[in-house]
PDB file of C-alpha atoms and ligand atoms in Angstrom:
ATOM      1  CA  MET G  94     -17.541   9.863  13.638  1.00 88.00           C
ATOM      2  CA  PHE G  95     -16.406   6.908  11.490  1.00 92.00           C
ATOM      3  CA  LYS G  96     -17.255   3.511  12.973  1.00 96.00           C
ATOM      4  CA  LEU G  97     -14.622   1.310  11.426  1.00 97.00           C
ATOM      5  CA  GLY G  98     -14.351  -2.460  11.791  1.00 97.00           C
ATOM      6  CA  ILE G  99     -11.085  -4.264  11.027  1.00 97.00           C
ATOM      7  CA  LEU G 100     -11.273  -7.926  10.048  1.00 97.00           C
ATOM      8  CA  GLY G 101      -7.672  -9.154  10.081  1.00 95.00           C
ATOM      9  CA  VAL G 102      -5.370  -7.040  12.231  1.00 95.00           C
ATOM     10  CA  GLY G 103      -2.094  -7.653  10.390  1.00 94.00           C
ATOM     11  CA  ASP G 104       1.009  -5.843   9.187  1.00 94.00           C
ATOM     12  CA  LEU G 105      -0.871  -3.553   6.795  1.00 96.00           C
ATOM     13  CA  THR G 106      -4.126  -2.864   8.654  1.00 96.00           C
ATOM     14  CA  GLU G 107      -2.247  -2.134  11.897  1.00 95.00           C
ATOM     15  CA  LYS G 108      -0.337   0.620  10.082  1.00 96.00           C
ATOM     16  CA  MET G 109      -3.529   1.909   8.501  1.00 97.00           C
ATOM     17  CA  VAL G 110      -5.211   2.205  11.922  1.00 96.00           C
ATOM     18  CA  ARG G 111      -2.150   4.028  13.286  1.00 96.00           C
ATOM     19  CA  GLY G 112      -2.411   6.385  10.292  1.00 97.00           C
ATOM     20  CA  PHE G 113      -6.110   7.085  10.955  1.00 96.00           C
ATOM     21  CA  LEU G 114      -5.324   7.940  14.573  1.00 95.00           C
ATOM     22  CA  ARG G 115      -2.217   9.956  13.706  1.00 96.00           C
ATOM     23  CA  GLY G 116      -4.171  11.854  11.040  1.00 96.00           C
ATOM     24  CA  GLY G 117      -6.760  12.916  13.627  1.00 94.00           C
ATOM     25  CA  LEU G 118      -9.630  11.143  11.867  1.00 94.00           C
ATOM     26  CA  PRO G 119     -12.715  11.089  14.098  1.00 94.00           C
ATOM     27  CA  VAL G 120     -12.940   7.304  14.317  1.00 95.00           C
ATOM     28  CA  GLU G 121     -13.995   4.458  16.580  1.00 96.00           C
ATOM     29  CA  VAL G 122     -12.151   1.284  15.614  1.00 97.00           C
ATOM     30  CA  TYR G 123     -13.451  -2.250  16.287  1.00 97.00           C
ATOM     31  CA  LEU G 124     -10.738  -4.887  15.910  1.00 96.00           C
ATOM     32  CA  SER G 125     -11.077  -8.593  15.170  1.00 95.00           C
ATOM     33  CA  PRO G 126      -9.531 -10.725  17.904  1.00 91.00           C
ATOM     34  CA  GLY G 127      -7.226 -12.701  15.504  1.00 75.00           C
ATOM     35  CA  ASN G 128      -3.701 -11.341  15.889  1.00 71.00           C
ATOM     36  CA  HIS G 129      -3.687 -10.875  19.643  1.00 77.00           C
ATOM     37  CA  GLU G 130      -0.434  -8.956  19.999  1.00 85.00           C
ATOM     38  CA  LYS G 131      -1.130  -6.394  17.246  1.00 89.00           C
ATOM     39  CA  ALA G 132      -4.776  -5.922  18.283  1.00 89.00           C
ATOM     40  CA  GLN G 133      -3.838  -5.449  21.949  1.00 88.00           C
ATOM     41  CA  GLY G 134      -1.135  -2.956  20.934  1.00 90.00           C
ATOM     42  CA  LEU G 135      -3.697  -0.864  19.067  1.00 92.00           C
ATOM     43  CA  ALA G 136      -6.253  -1.224  21.868  1.00 89.00           C
ATOM     44  CA  ARG G 137      -3.970   0.833  24.136  1.00 88.00           C
ATOM     45  CA  ASP G 138      -5.442   3.768  22.230  1.00 86.00           C
ATOM     46  CA  ALA G 139      -8.852   4.729  23.599  1.00 79.00           C
ATOM     47  CA  ALA G 140     -10.363   4.801  20.100  1.00 90.00           C
ATOM     48  CA  CYS G 141      -9.731   1.060  19.511  1.00 93.00           C
ATOM     49  CA  ARG G 142     -11.569  -1.937  20.975  1.00 95.00           C
ATOM     50  CA  VAL G 143     -10.808  -5.617  20.485  1.00 95.00           C
ATOM     51  CA  MET G 144     -14.107  -7.418  19.918  1.00 96.00           C
ATOM     52  CA  PRO G 145     -14.887 -10.998  21.004  1.00 95.00           C
ATOM     53  CA  ASP G 146     -15.485 -12.217  17.441  1.00 95.00           C
ATOM     54  CA  ASN G 147     -15.679 -11.084  13.831  1.00 96.00           C
ATOM     55  CA  GLN G 148     -19.472 -10.731  13.775  1.00 97.00           C
ATOM     56  CA  ALA G 149     -19.290  -8.284  16.699  1.00 97.00           C
ATOM     57  CA  VAL G 150     -16.806  -6.211  14.642  1.00 97.00           C
ATOM     58  CA  VAL G 151     -19.241  -6.115  11.721  1.00 97.00           C
ATOM     59  CA  ASP G 152     -22.234  -5.342  13.946  1.00 97.00           C
ATOM     60  CA  HIS G 153     -20.557  -2.267  15.467  1.00 97.00           C
ATOM     61  CA  ALA G 154     -19.135  -0.843  12.222  1.00 97.00           C
ATOM     62  CA  ASP G 155     -20.430   1.281   9.357  1.00 96.00           C
ATOM     63  CA  ILE G 156     -17.354   0.543   7.248  1.00 97.00           C
ATOM     64  CA  VAL G 157     -15.506  -2.777   7.422  1.00 98.00           C
ATOM     65  CA  LEU G 158     -11.877  -3.051   6.360  1.00 98.00           C
ATOM     66  CA  ILE G 159     -10.777  -6.522   5.277  1.00 98.00           C
ATOM     67  CA  GLY G 160      -7.072  -7.207   5.738  1.00 97.00           C
ATOM     68  CA  VAL G 161      -6.576 -10.976   5.739  1.00 96.00           C
ATOM     69  CA  ARG G 162      -4.457 -12.878   3.235  1.00 95.00           C
ATOM     70  CA  PRO G 163      -6.220 -14.100   0.067  1.00 94.00           C
ATOM     71  CA  ALA G 164      -6.300 -17.752   1.191  1.00 94.00           C
ATOM     72  CA  GLN G 165      -7.901 -16.711   4.510  1.00 94.00           C
ATOM     73  CA  LEU G 166     -10.864 -14.954   2.859  1.00 96.00           C
ATOM     74  CA  PRO G 167     -13.264 -17.905   2.451  1.00 95.00           C
ATOM     75  CA  ASP G 168     -12.906 -18.786   6.150  1.00 95.00           C
ATOM     76  CA  LEU G 169     -13.416 -15.160   7.136  1.00 96.00           C
ATOM     77  CA  ALA G 170     -16.513 -14.709   4.968  1.00 95.00           C
ATOM     78  CA  ARG G 171     -18.188 -17.926   6.132  1.00 93.00           C
ATOM     79  CA  ASP G 172     -21.221 -17.221   8.367  1.00 86.00           C
ATOM     80  CA  LEU G 173     -20.522 -13.467   8.487  1.00 95.00           C
ATOM     81  CA  VAL G 174     -23.710 -11.392   8.169  1.00 95.00           C
ATOM     82  CA  ILE G 175     -23.139  -8.037   6.467  1.00 95.00           C
ATOM     83  CA  ARG G 176     -25.860  -5.358   6.601  1.00 94.00           C
ATOM     84  CA  PRO G 177     -26.976  -4.137   3.146  1.00 88.00           C
ATOM     85  CA  GLU G 178     -25.887  -0.521   3.777  1.00 87.00           C
ATOM     86  CA  GLN G 179     -22.453  -1.514   5.111  1.00 96.00           C
ATOM     87  CA  LYS G 180     -19.375  -0.738   3.039  1.00 97.00           C
ATOM     88  CA  LEU G 181     -16.604  -3.328   2.732  1.00 98.00           C
ATOM     89  CA  ILE G 182     -13.129  -2.123   1.842  1.00 98.00           C
ATOM     90  CA  SER G 183     -10.691  -4.872   0.935  1.00 98.00           C
ATOM     91  CA  VAL G 184      -6.915  -4.459   0.840  1.00 98.00           C
ATOM     92  CA  VAL G 185      -6.520  -8.093  -0.208  1.00 97.00           C
ATOM     93  CA  SER G 186      -4.308  -8.233  -3.303  1.00 95.00           C
ATOM     94  CA  GLY G 187      -5.481 -10.103  -6.373  1.00 93.00           C
ATOM     95  CA  VAL G 188      -9.065 -10.772  -5.257  1.00 95.00           C
ATOM     96  CA  SER G 189     -11.527  -9.174  -7.673  1.00 95.00           C
ATOM     97  CA  LEU G 190     -14.576  -7.105  -6.874  1.00 96.00           C
ATOM     98  CA  GLY G 191     -16.802  -9.898  -8.212  1.00 96.00           C
ATOM     99  CA  GLU G 192     -15.141 -12.472  -5.942  1.00 96.00           C
ATOM    100  CA  LEU G 193     -15.522 -10.182  -2.916  1.00 97.00           C
ATOM    101  CA  GLN G 194     -19.181  -9.520  -3.705  1.00 96.00           C
ATOM    102  CA  GLN G 195     -19.838 -13.240  -4.020  1.00 96.00           C
ATOM    103  CA  LEU G 196     -17.929 -14.191  -0.853  1.00 96.00           C
ATOM    104  CA  PHE G 197     -19.547 -11.544   1.364  1.00 96.00           C
ATOM    105  CA  GLY G 198     -22.974 -11.426  -0.315  1.00 94.00           C
ATOM    106  CA  THR G 199     -22.987  -7.664  -0.861  1.00 95.00           C
ATOM    107  CA  LYS G 200     -22.455  -5.336  -3.803  1.00 95.00           C
ATOM    108  CA  ALA G 201     -21.046  -2.563  -1.578  1.00 96.00           C
ATOM    109  CA  CYS G 202     -17.363  -3.534  -1.941  1.00 97.00           C
ATOM    110  CA  VAL G 203     -14.361  -1.326  -2.686  1.00 98.00           C
ATOM    111  CA  ARG G 204     -10.787  -2.451  -3.294  1.00 98.00           C
ATOM    112  CA  ALA G 205      -7.867  -0.450  -1.934  1.00 98.00           C
ATOM    113  CA  MET G 206      -4.086  -0.756  -2.224  1.00 98.00           C
ATOM    114  CA  LEU G 207      -1.677   1.020   0.108  1.00 97.00           C
ATOM    115  CA  SER G 208       1.872   0.914   1.366  1.00 97.00           C
ATOM    116  CA  TYR G 209       3.318   0.944   4.872  1.00 97.00           C
ATOM    117  CA  ALA G 210       3.630   4.731   4.603  1.00 98.00           C
ATOM    118  CA  ALA G 211      -0.086   4.722   5.532  1.00 98.00           C
ATOM    119  CA  GLU G 212       1.241   4.734   9.100  1.00 97.00           C
ATOM    120  CA  ILE G 213       2.594   8.266   8.568  1.00 98.00           C
ATOM    121  CA  ASN G 214      -0.224   9.425   6.246  1.00 98.00           C
ATOM    122  CA  ARG G 215       2.091   9.373   3.209  1.00 98.00           C
ATOM    123  CA  SER G 216       0.925   6.285   1.308  1.00 98.00           C
ATOM    124  CA  THR G 217      -0.272   6.054  -2.243  1.00 98.00           C
ATOM    125  CA  VAL G 218      -3.917   5.033  -1.795  1.00 98.00           C
ATOM    126  CA  ALA G 219      -5.352   3.382  -4.908  1.00 98.00           C
ATOM    127  CA  ILE G 220      -9.076   2.588  -4.856  1.00 98.00           C
ATOM    128  CA  TYR G 221     -11.555   0.922  -7.192  1.00 98.00           C
ATOM    129  CA  PRO G 222     -14.342   1.644  -7.781  1.00 98.00           C
ATOM    130  CA  ASP G 223     -14.463   5.274  -6.778  1.00 98.00           C
ATOM    131  CA  ASP G 224     -16.593   5.703  -3.688  1.00 97.00           C
ATOM    132  CA  LEU G 225     -17.348   8.703  -1.489  1.00 97.00           C
ATOM    133  CA  SER G 226     -17.220   6.974   1.892  1.00 95.00           C
ATOM    134  CA  ALA G 227     -14.017   5.094   0.989  1.00 97.00           C
ATOM    135  CA  ARG G 228     -12.492   8.405  -0.110  1.00 97.00           C
ATOM    136  CA  ALA G 229     -13.544  10.179   3.081  1.00 96.00           C
ATOM    137  CA  LEU G 230     -11.868   7.495   5.168  1.00 97.00           C
ATOM    138  CA  LEU G 231      -8.761   6.618   3.156  1.00 98.00           C
ATOM    139  CA  ARG G 232      -7.649  10.069   2.066  1.00 97.00           C
ATOM    140  CA  THR G 233      -6.335  10.500   5.631  1.00 97.00           C
ATOM    141  CA  LEU G 234      -3.643   7.949   4.739  1.00 98.00           C
ATOM    142  CA  GLY G 235      -2.069   9.778   1.821  1.00 98.00           C
ATOM    143  CA  ASN G 236      -2.355  10.427  -1.892  1.00 97.00           C
ATOM    144  CA  LEU G 237      -5.699   8.988  -3.004  1.00 98.00           C
ATOM    145  CA  ILE G 238      -5.950   7.847  -6.611  1.00 98.00           C
ATOM    146  CA  ALA G 239      -9.267   6.413  -7.859  1.00 98.00           C
ATOM    147  CA  LEU G 240      -8.776   3.980 -10.740  1.00 98.00           C
ATOM    148  CA  GLY G 241     -11.259   3.736 -13.597  1.00 97.00           C
ATOM    149  CA  SER G 242     -11.329  -0.047 -14.092  1.00 97.00           C
ATOM    150  CA  GLU G 243     -10.287  -3.226 -12.340  1.00 95.00           C
ATOM    151  CA  ASN G 244      -7.468  -3.712 -14.844  1.00 95.00           C
ATOM    152  CA  GLU G 245      -6.126  -0.273 -13.901  1.00 97.00           C
ATOM    153  CA  PHE G 246      -6.408  -1.240 -10.246  1.00 97.00           C
ATOM    154  CA  GLU G 247      -4.271  -4.361 -10.834  1.00 96.00           C
ATOM    155  CA  LEU G 248      -1.693  -2.116 -12.509  1.00 97.00           C
ATOM    156  CA  ALA G 249      -1.782   0.077  -9.403  1.00 97.00           C
ATOM    157  CA  THR G 250      -1.062  -3.077  -7.402  1.00 97.00           C
ATOM    158  CA  VAL G 251       2.042  -3.690  -9.533  1.00 97.00           C
ATOM    159  CA  SER G 252       3.018  -0.100  -8.804  1.00 97.00           C
ATOM    160  CA  ALA G 253       2.541  -0.796  -5.071  1.00 96.00           C
ATOM    161  CA  CYS G 254       4.982  -3.707  -5.468  1.00 97.00           C
ATOM    162  CA  MET G 255       7.492  -1.284  -7.020  1.00 97.00           C
ATOM    163  CA  ASN G 256       7.348   0.525  -3.683  1.00 96.00           C
ATOM    164  CA  GLY G 257       8.649  -2.636  -2.026  1.00 96.00           C
ATOM    165  CA  TRP G 258      11.375  -3.134  -4.637  1.00 97.00           C
ATOM    166  CA  PHE G 259      12.606   0.439  -4.251  1.00 97.00           C
ATOM    167  CA  TYR G 260      13.754  -0.426  -0.725  1.00 98.00           C
ATOM    168  CA  PHE G 261      16.082  -3.106  -2.098  1.00 98.00           C
ATOM    169  CA  LEU G 262      17.464  -0.766  -4.734  1.00 97.00           C
ATOM    170  CA  LEU G 263      18.069   1.925  -2.099  1.00 98.00           C
ATOM    171  CA  HIS G 264      19.707  -0.657   0.160  1.00 98.00           C
ATOM    172  CA  ASP G 265      22.107  -1.773  -2.577  1.00 98.00           C
ATOM    173  CA  LEU G 266      23.022   1.812  -3.437  1.00 98.00           C
ATOM    174  CA  GLN G 267      23.541   2.665   0.230  1.00 98.00           C
ATOM    175  CA  HIS G 268      25.778  -0.368   0.680  1.00 98.00           C
ATOM    176  CA  TRP G 269      27.897   0.466  -2.319  1.00 98.00           C
ATOM    177  CA  LEU G 270      28.620   3.822  -0.667  1.00 98.00           C
ATOM    178  CA  ILE G 271      29.363   2.102   2.654  1.00 98.00           C
ATOM    179  CA  GLU G 272      31.786  -0.335   1.003  1.00 98.00           C
ATOM    180  CA  LYS G 273      33.638   2.628  -0.476  1.00 98.00           C
ATOM    181  CA  GLY G 274      34.052   4.212   2.938  1.00 98.00           C
ATOM    182  CA  LEU G 275      30.978   6.237   3.930  1.00 98.00           C
ATOM    183  CA  SER G 276      29.368   5.706   7.303  1.00 98.00           C
ATOM    184  CA  SER G 277      26.038   3.891   7.229  1.00 98.00           C
ATOM    185  CA  ASP G 278      24.151   6.998   8.419  1.00 98.00           C
ATOM    186  CA  ARG G 279      25.721   9.296   5.815  1.00 98.00           C
ATOM    187  CA  ALA G 280      25.174   6.769   3.028  1.00 98.00           C
ATOM    188  CA  ARG G 281      21.542   6.311   4.056  1.00 98.00           C
ATOM    189  CA  GLU G 282      20.953  10.057   4.216  1.00 98.00           C
ATOM    190  CA  LEU G 283      22.576  10.664   0.816  1.00 98.00           C
ATOM    191  CA  VAL G 284      20.625   7.922  -0.948  1.00 98.00           C
ATOM    192  CA  LEU G 285      17.261   8.858   0.585  1.00 98.00           C
ATOM    193  CA  SER G 286      17.832  12.549   0.028  1.00 98.00           C
ATOM    194  CA  SER G 287      18.838  11.918  -3.573  1.00 98.00           C
ATOM    195  CA  ILE G 288      15.649  10.030  -4.398  1.00 97.00           C
ATOM    196  CA  GLU G 289      13.618  12.706  -2.612  1.00 97.00           C
ATOM    197  CA  ASP G 290      15.290  15.331  -4.856  1.00 97.00           C
ATOM    198  CA  CYS G 291      14.302  13.317  -7.878  1.00 97.00           C
ATOM    199  CA  VAL G 292      10.640  12.928  -6.847  1.00 97.00           C
ATOM    200  CA  ALA G 293      10.317  16.562  -5.777  1.00 98.00           C
ATOM    201  CA  TYR G 294      11.789  17.902  -9.004  1.00 98.00           C
ATOM    202  CA  ALA G 295       9.728  15.566 -11.213  1.00 98.00           C
ATOM    203  CA  ARG G 296       6.615  16.821  -9.396  1.00 97.00           C
ATOM    204  CA  TYR G 297       7.728  20.439  -9.808  1.00 98.00           C
ATOM    205  CA  ARG G 298       8.351  19.976 -13.562  1.00 97.00           C
ATOM    206  CA  ASP G 299       5.168  17.961 -14.029  1.00 96.00           C
ATOM    207  CA  SER G 300       4.639  18.966 -17.655  1.00 97.00           C
ATOM    208  CA  LEU G 301       7.914  17.309 -18.743  1.00 97.00           C
ATOM    209  CA  PRO G 302       8.218  13.564 -19.421  1.00 97.00           C
ATOM    210  CA  ILE G 303      10.257  12.000 -16.631  1.00 97.00           C
ATOM    211  CA  ARG G 304      12.809  10.637 -19.122  1.00 96.00           C
ATOM    212  CA  ASP G 305      13.446  14.166 -20.426  1.00 97.00           C
ATOM    213  CA  LEU G 306      14.338  15.233 -16.890  1.00 97.00           C
ATOM    214  CA  GLY G 307      16.887  12.397 -16.751  1.00 96.00           C
ATOM    215  CA  ARG G 308      18.238  13.280 -20.194  1.00 96.00           C
ATOM    216  CA  SER G 309      18.644  16.906 -19.165  1.00 96.00           C
ATOM    217  CA  ILE G 310      21.034  15.663 -16.437  1.00 96.00           C
ATOM    218  CA  ALA G 311      22.816  12.838 -18.263  1.00 97.00           C
ATOM    219  CA  THR G 312      23.992  14.957 -21.186  1.00 96.00           C
ATOM    220  CA  ASP G 313      26.957  13.893 -23.356  1.00 96.00           C
ATOM    221  CA  GLY G 314      30.269  13.740 -21.562  1.00 96.00           C
ATOM    222  CA  THR G 315      28.817  13.855 -18.038  1.00 97.00           C
ATOM    223  CA  PHE G 316      29.513  11.339 -15.290  1.00 97.00           C
ATOM    224  CA  SER G 317      25.748  10.704 -15.128  1.00 97.00           C
ATOM    225  CA  ALA G 318      25.779   9.717 -18.830  1.00 97.00           C
ATOM    226  CA  GLN G 319      28.741   7.396 -18.254  1.00 97.00           C
ATOM    227  CA  GLY G 320      26.878   5.532 -15.509  1.00 97.00           C
ATOM    228  CA  LEU G 321      23.648   5.467 -17.497  1.00 97.00           C
ATOM    229  CA  GLU G 322      25.450   3.789 -20.386  1.00 97.00           C
ATOM    230  CA  MET G 323      26.621   1.049 -18.016  1.00 97.00           C
ATOM    231  CA  LEU G 324      23.061   0.576 -16.708  1.00 96.00           C
ATOM    232  CA  GLY G 325      21.935   0.195 -20.321  1.00 95.00           C
ATOM    233  CA  LEU G 326      24.661  -2.374 -21.056  1.00 96.00           C
ATOM    234  CA  HIS G 327      23.428  -4.398 -18.079  1.00 95.00           C
ATOM    235  CA  GLN G 328      19.807  -3.967 -19.181  1.00 95.00           C
ATOM    236  CA  ALA G 329      18.995  -2.816 -15.666  1.00 93.00           C
ATOM    237  CA  ASN G 330      15.531  -1.567 -16.604  1.00 92.00           C
ATOM    238  CA  ALA G 331      14.646  -4.772 -18.429  1.00 95.00           C
ATOM    239  CA  ALA G 332      14.888  -6.607 -15.110  1.00 94.00           C
ATOM    240  CA  TRP G 333      12.364  -4.183 -13.559  1.00 96.00           C
ATOM    241  CA  ASN G 334       9.998  -4.697 -16.503  1.00 96.00           C
ATOM    242  CA  ALA G 335      10.267  -8.471 -16.075  1.00 97.00           C
ATOM    243  CA  ALA G 336       9.405  -8.140 -12.376  1.00 97.00           C
ATOM    244  CA  CYS G 337       6.330  -6.039 -13.273  1.00 98.00           C
ATOM    245  CA  GLU G 338       5.211  -8.581 -15.879  1.00 97.00           C
ATOM    246  CA  VAL G 339       5.461 -11.549 -13.527  1.00 97.00           C
ATOM    247  CA  VAL G 340       3.419  -9.794 -10.826  1.00 97.00           C
ATOM    248  CA  PHE G 341       0.787  -8.528 -13.284  1.00 96.00           C
ATOM    249  CA  ASP G 342       0.348 -12.046 -14.700  1.00 95.00           C
ATOM    250  CA  ALA G 343       0.012 -13.478 -11.195  1.00 93.00           C
ATOM    251  CA  LEU G 344      -2.593 -10.847 -10.257  1.00 93.00           C
ATOM    252  CA  LEU G 345      -4.655 -11.591 -13.361  1.00 89.00           C
ATOM    253  CA  THR G 346      -4.542 -15.339 -12.734  1.00 86.00           C
ATOM    254  CA  GLY G 347      -5.097 -15.010  -8.958  1.00 73.00           C
ATOM    255  CA  VAL G 348      -1.805 -16.662  -7.920  1.00 59.00           C
ATOM    256  CA  GLU G 349       0.000 -15.144  -4.895  1.00 61.00           C
TER     257      GLU G 349
HETATM  258  N1  NAP X 690       1.860  -6.169   3.734  1.00 86.61           N
HETATM  259  C1  NAP X 690       1.815  -5.395   2.666  1.00 86.61           C
HETATM  260  O1  NAP X 690       2.758  -4.667   2.321  1.00 86.61           O
HETATM  261  C2  NAP X 690       0.585  -5.339   1.834  1.00 86.61           C
HETATM  262  C3  NAP X 690       0.476  -4.336   0.900  1.00 86.61           C
HETATM  263  C4  NAP X 690      -0.657  -4.276   0.149  1.00 86.61           C
HETATM  264  C5  NAP X 690      -1.654  -5.213   0.320  1.00 86.61           C
HETATM  265  N2  NAP X 690      -1.522  -6.215   1.210  1.00 86.61           N
HETATM  266  C6  NAP X 690      -2.606  -7.194   1.363  1.00 86.61           C
HETATM  267  O2  NAP X 690      -3.087  -7.052   2.687  1.00 86.61           O
HETATM  268  C7  NAP X 690      -3.510  -8.310   3.166  1.00 86.61           C
HETATM  269  C8  NAP X 690      -2.856  -8.538   4.509  1.00 86.61           C
HETATM  270  O3  NAP X 690      -1.456  -8.545   4.381  1.00 86.61           O
HETATM  271  P1  NAP X 690      -0.542  -8.487   5.660  1.00 86.61           P
HETATM  272  O4  NAP X 690       0.849  -8.502   5.188  1.00 86.61           O
HETATM  273  O5  NAP X 690      -1.005  -7.379   6.541  1.00 86.61           O
HETATM  274  O6  NAP X 690      -0.943  -9.917   6.292  1.00 86.61           O
HETATM  275  P2  NAP X 690      -0.840 -10.419   7.792  1.00 86.61           P
HETATM  276  O7  NAP X 690       0.152  -9.632   8.559  1.00 86.61           O
HETATM  277  O8  NAP X 690      -0.704 -11.909   7.715  1.00 86.61           O
HETATM  278  O9  NAP X 690      -2.272 -10.049   8.370  1.00 86.61           O
HETATM  279  C9  NAP X 690      -3.412 -10.826   8.219  1.00 86.61           C
HETATM  280  C10 NAP X 690      -4.094 -10.860   9.575  1.00 86.61           C
HETATM  281  O10 NAP X 690      -5.377 -11.427   9.425  1.00 86.61           O
HETATM  282  C11 NAP X 690      -5.635 -12.239  10.561  1.00 86.61           C
HETATM  283  N3  NAP X 690      -6.673 -13.215  10.230  1.00 86.61           N
HETATM  284  C12 NAP X 690      -6.565 -14.285   9.410  1.00 86.61           C
HETATM  285  N4  NAP X 690      -7.750 -14.933   9.317  1.00 86.61           N
HETATM  286  C13 NAP X 690      -8.611 -14.274  10.129  1.00 86.61           C
HETATM  287  C14 NAP X 690      -9.968 -14.448  10.479  1.00 86.61           C
HETATM  288  N5  NAP X 690     -10.705 -15.451   9.983  1.00 86.61           N
HETATM  289  N6  NAP X 690     -10.530 -13.586  11.332  1.00 86.61           N
HETATM  290  C15 NAP X 690      -9.810 -12.539  11.853  1.00 86.61           C
HETATM  291  N7  NAP X 690      -8.511 -12.317  11.560  1.00 86.61           N
HETATM  292  C16 NAP X 690      -7.921 -13.179  10.711  1.00 86.61           C
HETATM  293  C17 NAP X 690      -4.301 -12.866  10.882  1.00 86.61           C
HETATM  294  O11 NAP X 690      -4.284 -13.246  12.237  1.00 86.61           O
HETATM  295  P3  NAP X 690      -3.428 -14.529  12.699  1.00 86.61           P
HETATM  296  O12 NAP X 690      -1.999 -14.135  12.535  1.00 86.61           O
HETATM  297  O13 NAP X 690      -3.867 -14.708  14.113  1.00 86.61           O
HETATM  298  O14 NAP X 690      -3.859 -15.605  11.746  1.00 86.61           O
HETATM  299  C18 NAP X 690      -3.340 -11.724  10.584  1.00 86.61           C
HETATM  300  O15 NAP X 690      -3.112 -10.975  11.751  1.00 86.61           O
HETATM  301  C19 NAP X 690      -3.074  -9.369   2.150  1.00 86.61           C
HETATM  302  O16 NAP X 690      -4.224  -9.848   1.515  1.00 86.61           O
HETATM  303  C20 NAP X 690      -2.168  -8.630   1.188  1.00 86.61           C
HETATM  304  O17 NAP X 690      -2.430  -9.060  -0.121  1.00 86.61           O
HETATM  305  C21 NAP X 690      -0.437  -6.277   1.993  1.00 86.61           C
END
């Protein structure tokens, strides 16, 4: 049985807890009292208990998940007593392992990065450093990828941001179809199904570079090639690269 403490019941950690429960993980969850509404919502499940204060969460848990915003960390860490054998897993973006270790006075820290698909056990789960107990817990939430260095982990964070941007791209594509006459439901289904095709086939043909898969579709004279040329003229991919660069810089300089 995992005894899991949550410090900071927010948008992400709430979904992670729902994913643990949905995935059938044998877990007892101790919630910090902060966000009353979210914590009470989770506490309707027998496996979750809202504790009177943060120290009580830590005292009951073997693994503590930290899900506050970066600026809230110093306040959270103040006066908290962590047992030496306790594992801290932080989902706080842009706060390094060294900073976590200093704030909480323990070496036993792991960083993790997930998406909202944790709620349905389909998230990318990046962790650093690799750690057996973090793996055992977090693999319930999706596709676990252990990164080899903190720099790689920050790159995984940029990739987690791409997940957020994809929604806007899908929205725009859906709405183009709607403007041309498709119903919202049909347009949504077509766009989502199309990107699922793409991911599934790229996984199936995993020995081929992804660009080669695109090139095999957008061959000379095809409609796909015609559209691709227009994307190139608008430097559509350059905008995505610029977005990645700005986030990576901010992560390395600790600015959110
Ligand atoms: N959301 C995402 O998609 C996402 C993805 C990857 C990583 N992250 C990272 O996950 C972290 C949380 O993001 P979020 O969007 O889930 O934020 P959020 O919804 O604001 O959640 C933070 C929660 O922490 C609580 N809290 C703040 N200080 C506390 C304290 N001292 N003791 C106990 N609880 C405290 C807040 O409660 P009150 O509201 O009562 O203050 C709030 O419910 C961030 O560091 C972010 O970088 C988020």
